[in-house]
mmCIF file of C-alpha atoms in Angstrom:
data_model
loop_
_atom_site.group_PDB
_atom_site.id
_atom_site.type_symbol
_atom_site.label_atom_id
_atom_site.label_comp_id
_atom_site.label_asym_id
_atom_site.label_seq_id
_atom_site.Cartn_x
_atom_site.Cartn_y
_atom_site.Cartn_z
ATOM 1 C CA UNK A 1 28.092 -43.724 7.786
ATOM 2 C CA UNK A 2 26.511 -41.489 5.113
ATOM 3 C CA UNK A 3 23.485 -42.400 2.999
ATOM 4 C CA UNK A 4 25.753 -42.528 -0.034
ATOM 5 C CA UNK A 5 28.002 -45.077 1.649
ATOM 6 C CA UNK A 6 25.125 -47.445 2.413
ATOM 7 C CA UNK A 7 23.514 -46.987 -1.006
ATOM 8 C CA UNK A 8 22.172 -50.179 -2.507
ATOM 9 C CA UNK A 9 21.455 -50.482 -6.192
ATOM 10 C CA UNK A 10 17.758 -50.680 -7.031
ATOM 11 C CA UNK A 11 16.811 -53.787 -8.981
ATOM 12 C CA UNK A 12 13.027 -54.041 -8.808
ATOM 13 C CA UNK A 13 10.892 -51.595 -10.826
ATOM 14 C CA UNK A 14 9.396 -50.079 -7.677
ATOM 15 C CA UNK A 15 12.892 -49.593 -6.233
ATOM 16 C CA UNK A 16 14.069 -47.918 -9.428
ATOM 17 C CA UNK A 17 11.059 -45.588 -9.391
ATOM 18 C CA UNK A 18 11.753 -44.731 -5.766
ATOM 19 C CA UNK A 19 15.392 -43.836 -6.534
ATOM 20 C CA UNK A 20 14.289 -41.661 -9.435
ATOM 21 C CA UNK A 21 11.720 -39.893 -7.254
ATOM 22 C CA UNK A 22 14.378 -39.239 -4.607
ATOM 23 C CA UNK A 23 16.647 -37.650 -7.206
ATOM 24 C CA UNK A 24 13.812 -35.575 -8.658
ATOM 25 C CA UNK A 25 12.817 -34.326 -5.212
ATOM 26 C CA UNK A 26 16.422 -33.312 -4.517
ATOM 27 C CA UNK A 27 16.668 -31.576 -7.882
ATOM 28 C CA UNK A 28 13.416 -29.683 -7.246
ATOM 29 C CA UNK A 29 14.633 -28.410 -3.880
ATOM 30 C CA UNK A 30 17.990 -27.278 -5.255
ATOM 31 C CA UNK A 31 16.377 -25.715 -8.317
ATOM 32 C CA UNK A 32 13.980 -23.699 -6.162
ATOM 33 C CA UNK A 33 16.708 -22.571 -3.776
ATOM 34 C CA UNK A 34 19.587 -21.893 -6.164
ATOM 35 C CA UNK A 35 18.241 -21.947 -9.712
ATOM 36 C CA UNK A 36 19.554 -24.068 -12.596
ATOM 37 C CA UNK A 37 23.225 -23.496 -11.745
ATOM 38 C CA UNK A 38 22.724 -24.817 -8.226
ATOM 39 C CA UNK A 39 21.115 -28.018 -9.441
ATOM 40 C CA UNK A 40 24.286 -29.679 -10.682
ATOM 41 C CA UNK A 41 24.673 -33.447 -10.709
ATOM 42 C CA UNK A 42 27.056 -33.495 -7.740
ATOM 43 C CA UNK A 43 24.680 -31.356 -5.684
ATOM 44 C CA UNK A 44 21.639 -33.426 -6.675
ATOM 45 C CA UNK A 45 23.439 -36.646 -5.789
ATOM 46 C CA UNK A 46 24.583 -35.324 -2.401
ATOM 47 C CA UNK A 47 21.146 -33.935 -1.566
ATOM 48 C CA UNK A 48 19.530 -37.305 -2.324
ATOM 49 C CA UNK A 49 22.209 -39.312 -0.492
ATOM 50 C CA UNK A 50 23.684 -40.761 -3.676
ATOM 51 C CA UNK A 51 27.118 -40.726 -5.225
ATOM 52 C CA UNK A 52 27.431 -39.114 -8.634
ATOM 53 C CA UNK A 53 28.201 -42.461 -10.254
ATOM 54 C CA UNK A 54 24.999 -43.934 -8.832
ATOM 55 C CA UNK A 55 22.902 -41.174 -10.401
ATOM 56 C CA UNK A 56 23.930 -42.417 -13.846
ATOM 57 C CA UNK A 57 22.085 -45.656 -13.156
ATOM 58 C CA UNK A 58 18.816 -43.737 -13.329
ATOM 59 C CA UNK A 59 19.467 -40.637 -15.483
ATOM 60 C CA UNK A 60 21.865 -40.016 -18.328
ATOM 61 C CA UNK A 61 22.757 -36.477 -17.161
ATOM 62 C CA UNK A 62 21.698 -33.704 -14.817
ATOM 63 C CA UNK A 63 19.822 -32.198 -17.785
ATOM 64 C CA UNK A 64 17.712 -35.336 -18.011
ATOM 65 C CA UNK A 65 16.928 -35.036 -14.299
ATOM 66 C CA UNK A 66 15.698 -31.471 -14.857
ATOM 67 C CA UNK A 67 13.891 -32.488 -18.040
ATOM 68 C CA UNK A 68 12.026 -35.165 -16.106
ATOM 69 C CA UNK A 69 11.213 -32.579 -13.450
ATOM 70 C CA UNK A 70 9.861 -30.308 -16.172
ATOM 71 C CA UNK A 71 7.641 -33.066 -17.518
ATOM 72 C CA UNK A 72 6.001 -33.454 -14.121
ATOM 73 C CA UNK A 73 5.663 -29.699 -13.663
ATOM 74 C CA UNK A 74 4.173 -29.270 -17.141
ATOM 75 C CA UNK A 75 1.595 -31.985 -16.534
ATOM 76 C CA UNK A 76 0.540 -30.235 -13.316
ATOM 77 C CA UNK A 77 0.347 -26.915 -15.170
ATOM 78 C CA UNK A 78 -1.881 -28.399 -17.867
ATOM 79 C CA UNK A 79 -4.157 -29.978 -15.287
ATOM 80 C CA UNK A 80 -4.540 -26.599 -13.581
ATOM 81 C CA UNK A 81 -5.115 -24.865 -16.921
ATOM 82 C CA UNK A 82 -7.916 -27.277 -17.757
ATOM 83 C CA UNK A 83 -9.684 -26.380 -14.528
ATOM 84 C CA UNK A 84 -9.042 -22.630 -14.763
ATOM 85 C CA UNK A 85 -10.055 -22.328 -18.417
ATOM 86 C CA UNK A 86 -13.085 -24.536 -17.936
ATOM 87 C CA UNK A 87 -14.366 -22.276 -15.150
ATOM 88 C CA UNK A 88 -14.594 -19.213 -17.419
ATOM 89 C CA UNK A 89 -17.664 -18.090 -19.412
ATOM 90 C CA UNK A 90 -17.531 -19.049 -23.114
ATOM 91 C CA UNK A 91 -16.093 -16.317 -25.297
ATOM 92 C CA UNK A 92 -14.873 -14.128 -22.414
ATOM 93 C CA UNK A 93 -11.363 -13.316 -23.636
ATOM 94 C CA UNK A 94 -10.465 -11.061 -20.707
ATOM 95 C CA UNK A 95 -11.413 -13.660 -18.099
ATOM 96 C CA UNK A 96 -9.624 -16.418 -20.011
ATOM 97 C CA UNK A 97 -6.430 -14.364 -20.293
ATOM 98 C CA UNK A 98 -6.553 -13.569 -16.583
ATOM 99 C CA UNK A 99 -7.101 -17.232 -15.673
ATOM 100 C CA UNK A 100 -4.266 -18.445 -17.898
ATOM 101 C CA UNK A 101 -1.906 -15.801 -16.514
ATOM 102 C CA UNK A 102 -2.719 -16.629 -12.900
ATOM 103 C CA UNK A 103 -2.272 -20.348 -13.556
ATOM 104 C CA UNK A 104 1.174 -19.902 -15.079
ATOM 105 C CA UNK A 105 2.409 -17.484 -12.424
ATOM 106 C CA UNK A 106 1.243 -19.748 -9.595
ATOM 107 C CA UNK A 107 3.948 -22.176 -10.784
ATOM 108 C CA UNK A 108 7.264 -20.299 -10.835
ATOM 109 C CA UNK A 109 9.312 -23.500 -11.007
ATOM 110 C CA UNK A 110 7.506 -24.534 -14.171
ATOM 111 C CA UNK A 111 7.894 -21.048 -15.680
ATOM 112 C CA UNK A 112 11.632 -21.077 -15.078
ATOM 113 C CA UNK A 113 11.977 -24.576 -16.510
ATOM 114 C CA UNK A 114 10.034 -23.469 -19.602
ATOM 115 C CA UNK A 115 12.472 -20.590 -20.006
ATOM 116 C CA UNK A 116 15.501 -22.934 -20.162
ATOM 117 C CA UNK A 117 13.959 -25.821 -22.095
ATOM 118 C CA UNK A 118 15.870 -25.270 -25.336
ATOM 119 C CA UNK A 119 18.995 -23.633 -23.923
ATOM 120 C CA UNK A 120 19.652 -26.086 -21.067
ATOM 121 C CA UNK A 121 17.263 -28.996 -20.636
ATOM 122 C CA UNK A 122 17.637 -30.281 -24.196
ATOM 123 C CA UNK A 123 21.429 -30.175 -23.995
ATOM 124 C CA UNK A 124 23.494 -33.223 -23.034
ATOM 125 C CA UNK A 125 20.603 -35.643 -23.497
ATOM 126 C CA UNK A 126 19.986 -38.223 -26.192
ATOM 127 C CA UNK A 127 17.836 -37.770 -29.280
ATOM 128 C CA UNK A 128 15.556 -40.498 -27.930
ATOM 129 C CA UNK A 129 15.035 -38.612 -24.670
ATOM 130 C CA UNK A 130 14.199 -35.390 -26.530
ATOM 131 C CA UNK A 131 11.776 -37.171 -28.852
ATOM 132 C CA UNK A 132 10.017 -38.941 -25.980
ATOM 133 C CA UNK A 133 9.730 -35.680 -24.076
ATOM 134 C CA UNK A 134 8.297 -33.761 -27.010
ATOM 135 C CA UNK A 135 5.714 -36.473 -27.626
ATOM 136 C CA UNK A 136 4.774 -36.407 -23.948
ATOM 137 C CA UNK A 137 4.491 -32.604 -23.900
ATOM 138 C CA UNK A 138 2.398 -32.649 -27.080
ATOM 139 C CA UNK A 139 -0.068 -35.086 -25.526
ATOM 140 C CA UNK A 140 -0.296 -32.946 -22.401
ATOM 141 C CA UNK A 141 -0.627 -29.751 -24.416
ATOM 142 C CA UNK A 142 -3.579 -31.199 -26.333
ATOM 143 C CA UNK A 143 -5.574 -31.162 -23.091
ATOM 144 C CA UNK A 144 -5.076 -27.416 -22.657
ATOM 145 C CA UNK A 145 -5.919 -26.833 -26.313
ATOM 146 C CA UNK A 146 -9.164 -28.796 -25.988
ATOM 147 C CA UNK A 147 -10.129 -26.823 -22.875
ATOM 148 C CA UNK A 148 -9.499 -23.519 -24.637
ATOM 149 C CA UNK A 149 -11.369 -24.570 -27.779
ATOM 150 C CA UNK A 150 -14.411 -25.388 -25.649
ATOM 151 C CA UNK A 151 -14.404 -21.828 -24.289
ATOM 152 C CA UNK A 152 -13.738 -20.097 -27.615
ATOM 153 C CA UNK A 153 -16.425 -21.648 -29.838
ATOM 154 C CA UNK A 154 -15.641 -19.353 -32.790
ATOM 155 C CA UNK A 155 -12.004 -20.445 -32.941
ATOM 156 C CA UNK A 156 -10.541 -23.574 -34.500
ATOM 157 C CA UNK A 157 -8.494 -26.182 -32.607
ATOM 158 C CA UNK A 158 -5.525 -25.140 -34.737
ATOM 159 C CA UNK A 159 -5.947 -21.529 -33.625
ATOM 160 C CA UNK A 160 -6.169 -22.591 -29.994
ATOM 161 C CA UNK A 161 -3.048 -24.737 -30.337
ATOM 162 C CA UNK A 162 -1.249 -21.724 -31.794
ATOM 163 C CA UNK A 163 -2.373 -19.457 -28.950
ATOM 164 C CA UNK A 164 -1.268 -21.931 -26.281
ATOM 165 C CA UNK A 165 2.091 -22.446 -28.008
ATOM 166 C CA UNK A 166 2.664 -18.709 -28.350
ATOM 167 C CA UNK A 167 1.744 -18.228 -24.706
ATOM 168 C CA UNK A 168 4.404 -20.728 -23.676
ATOM 169 C CA UNK A 169 6.956 -19.035 -25.932
ATOM 170 C CA UNK A 170 6.131 -15.640 -24.451
ATOM 171 C CA UNK A 171 6.573 -16.952 -20.941
ATOM 172 C CA UNK A 172 9.900 -18.554 -21.913
ATOM 173 C CA UNK A 173 11.203 -15.189 -23.085
ATOM 174 C CA UNK A 174 9.542 -13.065 -20.436
ATOM 175 C CA UNK A 175 10.526 -15.030 -17.325
ATOM 176 C CA UNK A 176 14.305 -14.351 -17.367
ATOM 177 C CA UNK A 177 13.693 -10.661 -18.090
ATOM 178 C CA UNK A 178 11.223 -10.452 -15.199
ATOM 179 C CA UNK A 179 13.618 -12.246 -12.838
ATOM 180 C CA UNK A 180 17.079 -10.841 -13.634
ATOM 181 C CA UNK A 181 20.260 -11.199 -11.541
ATOM 182 C CA UNK A 182 20.609 -8.909 -8.494
ATOM 183 C CA UNK A 183 22.686 -6.231 -10.232
ATOM 184 C CA UNK A 184 20.168 -5.958 -13.063
ATOM 185 C CA UNK A 185 17.322 -5.889 -10.540
ATOM 186 C CA UNK A 186 18.971 -2.921 -8.814
ATOM 187 C CA UNK A 187 19.287 -1.055 -12.106
ATOM 188 C CA UNK A 188 15.698 -1.758 -13.109
ATOM 189 C CA UNK A 189 14.500 -0.513 -9.715
ATOM 190 C CA UNK A 190 15.621 3.005 -10.634
ATOM 191 C CA UNK A 191 12.736 5.351 -11.501
ATOM 192 C CA UNK A 192 14.217 6.210 -14.904
ATOM 193 C CA UNK A 193 14.290 2.476 -15.800
ATOM 194 C CA UNK A 194 10.624 1.798 -15.057
ATOM 195 C CA UNK A 195 9.782 1.570 -18.757
ATOM 196 C CA UNK A 196 12.161 -1.394 -19.113
ATOM 197 C CA UNK A 197 10.672 -3.516 -16.349
ATOM 198 C CA UNK A 198 8.800 -6.677 -17.298
ATOM 199 C CA UNK A 199 5.861 -7.362 -15.006
ATOM 200 C CA UNK A 200 4.354 -10.764 -15.940
ATOM 201 C CA UNK A 201 1.097 -10.116 -14.071
ATOM 202 C CA UNK A 202 0.573 -7.154 -16.380
ATOM 203 C CA UNK A 203 2.521 -7.980 -19.520
ATOM 204 C CA UNK A 204 1.779 -11.679 -19.909
ATOM 205 C CA UNK A 205 -1.906 -11.031 -19.292
ATOM 206 C CA UNK A 206 -1.924 -8.276 -21.931
ATOM 207 C CA UNK A 207 -0.139 -10.522 -24.418
ATOM 208 C CA UNK A 208 -2.520 -13.421 -23.783
ATOM 209 C CA UNK A 209 -5.490 -11.091 -24.191
ATOM 210 C CA UNK A 210 -4.191 -10.020 -27.577
ATOM 211 C CA UNK A 211 -3.505 -13.616 -28.644
ATOM 212 C CA UNK A 212 -6.929 -14.852 -27.617
ATOM 213 C CA UNK A 213 -8.698 -11.853 -29.142
ATOM 214 C CA UNK A 214 -6.979 -12.574 -32.454
ATOM 215 C CA UNK A 215 -8.579 -16.035 -32.657
ATOM 216 C CA UNK A 216 -11.879 -15.423 -30.855
#
């Protein structure tokens, strides 16, 4: 008998949280292995030992599952940014840009989720879910802004918030271009296409350096 066949509906809060964690873990594995298209609701349900109908007891759609996964990934990113930024000398733009770049790129799942936030994750979910998520992300983001402001004493909190926001936007646009489908990868590997390649370790760092220098 499969896990889906012996599934029992969670009723207690701790049981509900456990079911949600099981679904999120399944979604994370599928997302890492197959990307957004591989993390469909049927696949997530099967991976977690659920039926598709049971998933709807805990999430309104597969997009909400991925949105919840993004919330957790973003919180972990911010926590790491606080540590990385806080370890740099005050006013050292180059070191700060390098630390921010390394912190982002150490979390490829988060970078990919950032890149599909508007196009995928905020589709097929309720207005309430989007509002709650944006409030949550804003609260998390404020921690990174505070850490950056402490290391750039000549900048304002508003400037630091702008720099962090622009950094996230740059990563959202840069990530798909740096990780294209196989056919595009083959084309970009040609010597005459070298000028078109996006290399985040180089290009995101350069962009962050420019952003931070503009407010420092």
